PDB file of C-alpha atoms in Angstrom:
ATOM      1  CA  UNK A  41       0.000   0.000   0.000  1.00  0.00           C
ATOM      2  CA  UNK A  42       1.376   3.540  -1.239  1.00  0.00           C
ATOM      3  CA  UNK A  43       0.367   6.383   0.743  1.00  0.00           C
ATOM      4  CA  UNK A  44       1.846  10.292  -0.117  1.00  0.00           C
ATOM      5  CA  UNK A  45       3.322  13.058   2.127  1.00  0.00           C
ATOM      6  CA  UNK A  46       3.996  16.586   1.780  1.00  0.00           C
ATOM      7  CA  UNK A  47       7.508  18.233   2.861  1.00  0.00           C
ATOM      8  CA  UNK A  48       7.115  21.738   2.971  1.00  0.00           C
ATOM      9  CA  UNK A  49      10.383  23.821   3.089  1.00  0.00           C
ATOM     10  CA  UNK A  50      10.708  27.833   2.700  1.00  0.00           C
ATOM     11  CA  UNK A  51      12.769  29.573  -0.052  1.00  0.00           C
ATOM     12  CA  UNK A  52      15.424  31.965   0.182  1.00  0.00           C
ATOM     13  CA  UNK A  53      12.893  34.357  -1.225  1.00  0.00           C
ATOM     14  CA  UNK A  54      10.176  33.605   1.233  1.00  0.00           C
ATOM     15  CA  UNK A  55       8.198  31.342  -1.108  1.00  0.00           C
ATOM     16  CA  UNK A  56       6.829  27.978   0.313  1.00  0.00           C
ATOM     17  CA  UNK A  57       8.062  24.918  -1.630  1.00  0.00           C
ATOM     18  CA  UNK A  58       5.941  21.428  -1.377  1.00  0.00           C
ATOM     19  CA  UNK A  59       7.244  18.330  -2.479  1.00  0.00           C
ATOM     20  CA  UNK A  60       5.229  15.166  -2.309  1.00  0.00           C
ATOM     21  CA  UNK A  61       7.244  12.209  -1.459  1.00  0.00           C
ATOM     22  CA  UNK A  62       5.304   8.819  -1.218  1.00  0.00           C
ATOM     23  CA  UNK A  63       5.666   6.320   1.326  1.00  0.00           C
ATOM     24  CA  UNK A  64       4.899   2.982   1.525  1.00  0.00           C
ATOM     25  CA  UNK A  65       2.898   1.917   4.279  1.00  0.00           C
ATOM     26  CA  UNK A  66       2.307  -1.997   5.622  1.00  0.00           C
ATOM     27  CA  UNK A  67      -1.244  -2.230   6.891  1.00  0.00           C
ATOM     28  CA  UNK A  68      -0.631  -4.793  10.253  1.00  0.00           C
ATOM     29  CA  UNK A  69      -2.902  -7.595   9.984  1.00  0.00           C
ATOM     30  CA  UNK A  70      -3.843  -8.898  13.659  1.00  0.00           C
ATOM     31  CA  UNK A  71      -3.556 -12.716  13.648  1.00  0.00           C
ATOM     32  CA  UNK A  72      -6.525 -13.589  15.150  1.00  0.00           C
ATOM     33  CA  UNK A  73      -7.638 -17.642  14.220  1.00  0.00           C
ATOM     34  CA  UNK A  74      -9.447 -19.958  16.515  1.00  0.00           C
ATOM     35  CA  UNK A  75      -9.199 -23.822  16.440  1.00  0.00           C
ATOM     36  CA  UNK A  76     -12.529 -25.584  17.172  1.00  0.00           C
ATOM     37  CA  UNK A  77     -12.151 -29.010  18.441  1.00  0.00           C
ATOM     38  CA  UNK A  78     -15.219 -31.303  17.924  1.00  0.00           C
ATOM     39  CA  UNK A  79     -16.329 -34.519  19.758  1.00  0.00           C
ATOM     40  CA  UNK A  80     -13.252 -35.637  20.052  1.00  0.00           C
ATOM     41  CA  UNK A  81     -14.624 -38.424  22.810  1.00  0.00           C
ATOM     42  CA  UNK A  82     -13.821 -41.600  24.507  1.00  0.00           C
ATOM     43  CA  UNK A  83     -17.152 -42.938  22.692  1.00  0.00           C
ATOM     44  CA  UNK A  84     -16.256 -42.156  19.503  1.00  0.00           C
ATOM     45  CA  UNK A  85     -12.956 -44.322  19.549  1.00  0.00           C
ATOM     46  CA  UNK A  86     -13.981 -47.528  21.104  1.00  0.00           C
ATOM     47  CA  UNK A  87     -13.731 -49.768  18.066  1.00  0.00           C
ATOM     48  CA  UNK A  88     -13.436 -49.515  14.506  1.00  0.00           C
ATOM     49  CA  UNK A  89     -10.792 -47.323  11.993  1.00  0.00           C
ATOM     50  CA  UNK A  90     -11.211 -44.542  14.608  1.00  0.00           C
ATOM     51  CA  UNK A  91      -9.624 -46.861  17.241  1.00  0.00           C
ATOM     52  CA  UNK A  92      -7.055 -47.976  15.037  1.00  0.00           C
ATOM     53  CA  UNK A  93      -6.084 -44.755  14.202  1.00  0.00           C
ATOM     54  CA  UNK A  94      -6.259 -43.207  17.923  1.00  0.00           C
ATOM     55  CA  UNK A  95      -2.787 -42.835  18.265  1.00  0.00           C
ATOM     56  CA  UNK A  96      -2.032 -40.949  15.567  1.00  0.00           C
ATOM     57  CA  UNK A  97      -4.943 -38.557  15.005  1.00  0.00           C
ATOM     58  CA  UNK A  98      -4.291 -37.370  18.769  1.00  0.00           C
ATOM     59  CA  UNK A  99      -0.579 -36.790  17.814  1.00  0.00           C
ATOM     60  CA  UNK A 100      -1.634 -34.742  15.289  1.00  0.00           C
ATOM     61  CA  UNK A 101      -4.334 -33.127  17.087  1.00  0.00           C
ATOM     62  CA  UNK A 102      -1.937 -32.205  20.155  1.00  0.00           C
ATOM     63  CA  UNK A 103       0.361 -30.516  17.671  1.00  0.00           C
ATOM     64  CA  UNK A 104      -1.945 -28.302  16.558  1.00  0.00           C
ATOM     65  CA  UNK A 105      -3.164 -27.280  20.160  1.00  0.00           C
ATOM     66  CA  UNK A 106       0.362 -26.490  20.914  1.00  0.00           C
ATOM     67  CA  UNK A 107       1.227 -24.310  18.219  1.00  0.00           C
ATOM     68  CA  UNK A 108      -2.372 -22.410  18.489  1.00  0.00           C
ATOM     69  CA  UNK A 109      -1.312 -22.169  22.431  1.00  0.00           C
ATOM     70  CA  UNK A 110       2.091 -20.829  21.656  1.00  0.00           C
ATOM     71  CA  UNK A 111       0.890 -18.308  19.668  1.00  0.00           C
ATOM     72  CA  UNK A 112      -2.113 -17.392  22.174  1.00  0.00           C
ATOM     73  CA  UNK A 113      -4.510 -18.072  19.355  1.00  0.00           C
ATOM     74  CA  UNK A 114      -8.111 -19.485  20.627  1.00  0.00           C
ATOM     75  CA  UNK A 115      -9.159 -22.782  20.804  1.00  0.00           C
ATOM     76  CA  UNK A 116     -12.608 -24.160  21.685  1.00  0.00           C
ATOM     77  CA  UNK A 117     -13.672 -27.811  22.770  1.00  0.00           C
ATOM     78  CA  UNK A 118     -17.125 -29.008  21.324  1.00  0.00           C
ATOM     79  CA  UNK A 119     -18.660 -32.546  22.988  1.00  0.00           C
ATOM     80  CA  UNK A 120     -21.749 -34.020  22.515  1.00  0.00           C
ATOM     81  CA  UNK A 121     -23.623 -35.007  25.644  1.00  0.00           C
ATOM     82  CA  UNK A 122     -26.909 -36.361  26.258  1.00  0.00           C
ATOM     83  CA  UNK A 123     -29.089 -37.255  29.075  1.00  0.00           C
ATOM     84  CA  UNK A 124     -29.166 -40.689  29.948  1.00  0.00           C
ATOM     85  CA  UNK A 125     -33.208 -41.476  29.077  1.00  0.00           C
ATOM     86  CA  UNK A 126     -32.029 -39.494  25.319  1.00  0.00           C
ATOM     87  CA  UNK A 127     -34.705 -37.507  25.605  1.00  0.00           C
ATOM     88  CA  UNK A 128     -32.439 -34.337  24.857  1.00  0.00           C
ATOM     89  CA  UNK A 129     -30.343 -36.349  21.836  1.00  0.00           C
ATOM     90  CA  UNK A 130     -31.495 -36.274  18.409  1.00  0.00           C
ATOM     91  CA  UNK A 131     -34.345 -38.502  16.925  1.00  0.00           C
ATOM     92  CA  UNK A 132     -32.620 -40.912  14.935  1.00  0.00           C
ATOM     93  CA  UNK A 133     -30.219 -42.156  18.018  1.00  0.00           C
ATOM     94  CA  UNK A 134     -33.869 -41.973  20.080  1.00  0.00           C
ATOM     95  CA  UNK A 135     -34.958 -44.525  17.608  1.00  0.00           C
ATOM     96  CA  UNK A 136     -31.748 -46.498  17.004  1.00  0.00           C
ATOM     97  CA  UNK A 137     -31.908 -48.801  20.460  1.00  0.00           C
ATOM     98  CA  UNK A 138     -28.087 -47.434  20.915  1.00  0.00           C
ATOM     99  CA  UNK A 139     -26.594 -44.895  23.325  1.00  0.00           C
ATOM    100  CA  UNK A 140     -23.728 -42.911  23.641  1.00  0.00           C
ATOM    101  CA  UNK A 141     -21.656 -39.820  25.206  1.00  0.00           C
ATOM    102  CA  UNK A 142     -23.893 -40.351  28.226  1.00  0.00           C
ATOM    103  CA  UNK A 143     -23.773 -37.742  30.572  1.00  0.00           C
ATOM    104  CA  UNK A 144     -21.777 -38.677  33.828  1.00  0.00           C
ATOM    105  CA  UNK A 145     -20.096 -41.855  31.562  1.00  0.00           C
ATOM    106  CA  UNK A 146     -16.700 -42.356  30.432  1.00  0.00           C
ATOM    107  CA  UNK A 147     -17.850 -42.321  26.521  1.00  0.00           C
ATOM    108  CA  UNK A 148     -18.672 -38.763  26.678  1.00  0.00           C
ATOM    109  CA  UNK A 149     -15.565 -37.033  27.755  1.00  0.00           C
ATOM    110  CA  UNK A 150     -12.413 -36.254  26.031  1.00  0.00           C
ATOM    111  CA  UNK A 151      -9.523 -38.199  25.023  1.00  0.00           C
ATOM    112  CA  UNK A 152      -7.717 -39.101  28.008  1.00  0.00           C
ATOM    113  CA  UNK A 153      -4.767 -37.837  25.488  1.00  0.00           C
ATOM    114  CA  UNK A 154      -5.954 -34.643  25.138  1.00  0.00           C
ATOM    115  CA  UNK A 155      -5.258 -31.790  27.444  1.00  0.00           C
ATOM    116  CA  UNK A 156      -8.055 -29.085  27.703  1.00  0.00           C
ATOM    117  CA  UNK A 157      -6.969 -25.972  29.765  1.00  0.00           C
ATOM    118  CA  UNK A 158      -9.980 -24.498  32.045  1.00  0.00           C
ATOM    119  CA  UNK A 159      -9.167 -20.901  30.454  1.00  0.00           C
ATOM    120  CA  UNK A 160     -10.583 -22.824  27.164  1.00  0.00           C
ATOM    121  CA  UNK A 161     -14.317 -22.439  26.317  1.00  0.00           C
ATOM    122  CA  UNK A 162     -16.264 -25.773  25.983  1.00  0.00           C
ATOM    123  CA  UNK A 163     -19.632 -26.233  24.064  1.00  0.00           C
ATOM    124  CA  UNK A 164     -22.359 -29.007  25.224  1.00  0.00           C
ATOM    125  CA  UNK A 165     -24.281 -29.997  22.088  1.00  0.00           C
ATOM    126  CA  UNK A 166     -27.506 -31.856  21.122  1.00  0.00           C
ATOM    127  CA  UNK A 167     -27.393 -32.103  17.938  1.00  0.00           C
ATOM    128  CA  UNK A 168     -24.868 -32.459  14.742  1.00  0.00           C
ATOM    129  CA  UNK A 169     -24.208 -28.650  14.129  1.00  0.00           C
ATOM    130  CA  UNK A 170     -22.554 -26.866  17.388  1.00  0.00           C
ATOM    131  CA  UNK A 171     -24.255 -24.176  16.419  1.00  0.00           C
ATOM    132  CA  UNK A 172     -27.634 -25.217  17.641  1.00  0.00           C
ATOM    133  CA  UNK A 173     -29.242 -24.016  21.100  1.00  0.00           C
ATOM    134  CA  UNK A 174     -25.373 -23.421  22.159  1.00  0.00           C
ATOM    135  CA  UNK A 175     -23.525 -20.143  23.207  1.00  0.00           C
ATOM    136  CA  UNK A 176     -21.166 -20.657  20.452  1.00  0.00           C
ATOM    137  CA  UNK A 177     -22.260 -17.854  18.180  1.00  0.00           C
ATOM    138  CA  UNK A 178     -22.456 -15.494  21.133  1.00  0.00           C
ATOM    139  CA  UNK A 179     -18.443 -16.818  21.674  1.00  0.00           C
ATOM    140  CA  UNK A 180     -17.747 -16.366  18.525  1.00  0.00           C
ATOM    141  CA  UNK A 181     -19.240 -12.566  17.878  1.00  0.00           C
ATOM    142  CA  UNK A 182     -16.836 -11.844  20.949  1.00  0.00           C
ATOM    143  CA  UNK A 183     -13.526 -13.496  19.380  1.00  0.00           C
ATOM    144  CA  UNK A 184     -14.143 -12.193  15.812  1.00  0.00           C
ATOM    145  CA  UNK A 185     -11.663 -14.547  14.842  1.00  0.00           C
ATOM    146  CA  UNK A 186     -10.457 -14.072  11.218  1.00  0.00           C
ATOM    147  CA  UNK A 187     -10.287 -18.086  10.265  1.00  0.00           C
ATOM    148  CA  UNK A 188     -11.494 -20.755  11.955  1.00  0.00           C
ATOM    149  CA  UNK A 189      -9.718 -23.939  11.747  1.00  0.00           C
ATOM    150  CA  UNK A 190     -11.735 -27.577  12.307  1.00  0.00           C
ATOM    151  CA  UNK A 191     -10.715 -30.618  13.438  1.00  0.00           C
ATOM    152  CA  UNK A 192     -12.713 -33.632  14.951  1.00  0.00           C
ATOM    153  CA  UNK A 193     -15.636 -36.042  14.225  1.00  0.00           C
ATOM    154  CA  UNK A 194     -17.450 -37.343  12.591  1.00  0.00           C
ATOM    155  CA  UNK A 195     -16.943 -35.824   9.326  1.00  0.00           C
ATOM    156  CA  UNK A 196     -20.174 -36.891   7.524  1.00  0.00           C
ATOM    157  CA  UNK A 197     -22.119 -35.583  10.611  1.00  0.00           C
ATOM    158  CA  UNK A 198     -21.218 -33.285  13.297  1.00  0.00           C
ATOM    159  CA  UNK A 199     -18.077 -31.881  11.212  1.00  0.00           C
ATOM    160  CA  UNK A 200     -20.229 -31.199   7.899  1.00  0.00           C
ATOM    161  CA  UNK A 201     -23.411 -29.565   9.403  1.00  0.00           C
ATOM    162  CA  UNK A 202     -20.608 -27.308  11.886  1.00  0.00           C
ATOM    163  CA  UNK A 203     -18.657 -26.292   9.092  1.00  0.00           C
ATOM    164  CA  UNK A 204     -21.537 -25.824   6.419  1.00  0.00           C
ATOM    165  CA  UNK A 205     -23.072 -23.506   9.848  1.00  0.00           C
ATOM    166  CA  UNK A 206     -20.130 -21.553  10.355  1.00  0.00           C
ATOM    167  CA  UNK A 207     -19.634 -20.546   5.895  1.00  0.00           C
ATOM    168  CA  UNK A 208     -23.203 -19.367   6.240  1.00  0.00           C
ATOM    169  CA  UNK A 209     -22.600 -16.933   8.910  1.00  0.00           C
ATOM    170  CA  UNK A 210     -18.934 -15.857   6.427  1.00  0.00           C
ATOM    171  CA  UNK A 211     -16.209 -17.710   9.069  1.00  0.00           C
ATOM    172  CA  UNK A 212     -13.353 -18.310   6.814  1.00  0.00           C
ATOM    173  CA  UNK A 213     -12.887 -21.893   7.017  1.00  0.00           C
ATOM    174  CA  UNK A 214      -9.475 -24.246   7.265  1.00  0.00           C
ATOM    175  CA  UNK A 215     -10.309 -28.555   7.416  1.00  0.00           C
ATOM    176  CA  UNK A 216      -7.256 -29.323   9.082  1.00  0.00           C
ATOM    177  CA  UNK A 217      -6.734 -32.754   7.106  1.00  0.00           C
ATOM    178  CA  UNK A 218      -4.902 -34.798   9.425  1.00  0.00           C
ATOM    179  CA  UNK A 219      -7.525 -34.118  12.017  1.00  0.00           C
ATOM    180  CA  UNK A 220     -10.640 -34.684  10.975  1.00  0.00           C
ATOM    181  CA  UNK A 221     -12.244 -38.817  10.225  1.00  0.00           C
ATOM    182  CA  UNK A 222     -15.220 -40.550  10.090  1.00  0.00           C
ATOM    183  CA  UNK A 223     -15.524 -44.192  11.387  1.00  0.00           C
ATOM    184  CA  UNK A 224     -16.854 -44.886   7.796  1.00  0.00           C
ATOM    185  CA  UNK A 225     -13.901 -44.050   5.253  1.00  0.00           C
ATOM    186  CA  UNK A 226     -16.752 -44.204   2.628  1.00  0.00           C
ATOM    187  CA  UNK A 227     -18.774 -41.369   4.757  1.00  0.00           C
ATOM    188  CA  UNK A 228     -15.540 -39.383   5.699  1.00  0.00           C
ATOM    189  CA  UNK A 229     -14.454 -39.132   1.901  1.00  0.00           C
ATOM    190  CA  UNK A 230     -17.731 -38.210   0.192  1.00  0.00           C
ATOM    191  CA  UNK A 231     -18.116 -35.288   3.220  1.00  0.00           C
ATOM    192  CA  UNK A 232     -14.658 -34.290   3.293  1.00  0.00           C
ATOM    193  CA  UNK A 233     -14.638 -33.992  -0.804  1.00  0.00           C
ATOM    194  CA  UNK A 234     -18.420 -31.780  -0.348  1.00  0.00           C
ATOM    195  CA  UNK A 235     -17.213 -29.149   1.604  1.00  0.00           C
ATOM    196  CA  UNK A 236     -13.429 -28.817  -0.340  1.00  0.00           C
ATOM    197  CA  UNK A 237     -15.204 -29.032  -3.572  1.00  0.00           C
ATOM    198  CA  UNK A 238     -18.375 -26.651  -2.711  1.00  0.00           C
ATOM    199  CA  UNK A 239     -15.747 -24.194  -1.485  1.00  0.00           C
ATOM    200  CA  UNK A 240     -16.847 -24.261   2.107  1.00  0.00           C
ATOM    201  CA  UNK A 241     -13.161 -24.962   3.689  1.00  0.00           C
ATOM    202  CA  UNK A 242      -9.908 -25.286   2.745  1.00  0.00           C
ATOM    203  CA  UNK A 243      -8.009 -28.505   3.588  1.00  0.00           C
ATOM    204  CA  UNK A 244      -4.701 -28.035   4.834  1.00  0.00           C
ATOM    205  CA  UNK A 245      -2.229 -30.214   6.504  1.00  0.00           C
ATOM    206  CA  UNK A 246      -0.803 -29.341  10.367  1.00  0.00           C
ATOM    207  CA  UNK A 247       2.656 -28.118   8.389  1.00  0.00           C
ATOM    208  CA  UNK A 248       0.306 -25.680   6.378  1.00  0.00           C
ATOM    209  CA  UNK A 249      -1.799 -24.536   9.220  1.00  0.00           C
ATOM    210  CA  UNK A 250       1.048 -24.262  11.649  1.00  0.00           C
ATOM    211  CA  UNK A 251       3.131 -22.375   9.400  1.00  0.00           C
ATOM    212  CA  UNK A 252       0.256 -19.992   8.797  1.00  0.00           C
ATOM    213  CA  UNK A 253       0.353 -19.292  12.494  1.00  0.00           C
ATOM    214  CA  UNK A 254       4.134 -17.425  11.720  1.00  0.00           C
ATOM    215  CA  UNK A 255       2.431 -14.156   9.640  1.00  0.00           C
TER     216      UNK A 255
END
């Protein structure tokens, strides 16, 4: 950005002389992102590819918690939670004869792996999108982040209807690749391809995201 200023300078013969000399001038851009962790909970990795890959999703996840910490960037922690009758969960698992991420169980908390600070925010949710019936827009208005970055599961669910929430209310949105699954590979590929290919996030890898965090 080129900006001009005027030196003004008197003559020997009293006249005022102007000369415009232009500047360049380097607007600071406040780096202001926000991580939002979702459902990343004991119930979710029990069994299946999600088990399997436990190890090394939380790796990856844990990396990207550090370097948002180190640069005092936000980061909030989504979990589903439901009362133990499901009358508050959603009306397929109602119907389904299943339950999980039972309040007051081990299945609904976090990743033993996983180290949430108490400074962090956390959002209880009902329902796919942690948008609905939560304080997180009301978070959100407050942080003004510039880019939000998701990671989490289920892609095909709580990760799609989140992120499809969050590009209609015009959050810039990063998929943070190595951090986001589905226990169905079919499920997670279909989803994740949606919202790269509708333009609703970017995917990036943690060596992408992290070295955003730099500028």
């Amino acid at each position: 950005m080129v900006g001009c200023q005027r030196k003004h300078s008197i003559q020997r013969d009293g006249h005022i002389s102007t000369q415009v000399i232009e500047v360049s001038a380097i607007r600071e851009v406040h780096l202001n992102k926000l991580l939002l962790v979702i459902d990343m909970q004991e119930d979710f990795f029990r069994e299946g590819r999600l088990a399997k890959k436990r190890a090394r999703f939380t790796d990856s996840l844990n990396e990207l918690i550090s370097a948002f910490r180190l640069k005092n960037q936000n980061i909030i922690w989504v979990r589903q939670v439901f009362k133990d009758d499901l009358s508050d969960s959603y009306l397929a698992l109602r119907h389904s004869g299943h339950k999980w991420t039972v309040d007051g169980t081990h299945g609904c908390e976090l990743l033993s792996e996983l180290d949430k600070l108490c400074s962090e925010h956390e959002i209880i949710k009902k329902r796919y999108s942690a948008f609905f019936r939560t304080e997180l827009d009301s978070i959100l208005n407050k942080l003004s982040p510039n880019e939000i970055v998701i990671a989490g599961v289920n892609t095909h669910a709580c990760i799609r209807v989140t992120a499809i929430d969050a590009y209609q209310r015009d959050y810039k949105l990063v998929l943070a690749e190595e951090c986001i699954d589905s226990y169905d590979q079919g499920c997670h590929d279909e989803s994740f391809g949606y919202l790269v290919n509708s333009g609703i996030g970017t995917p990036s890898s943690n060596e992408q995201i992290i070295e955003a965090l730099q500028y």
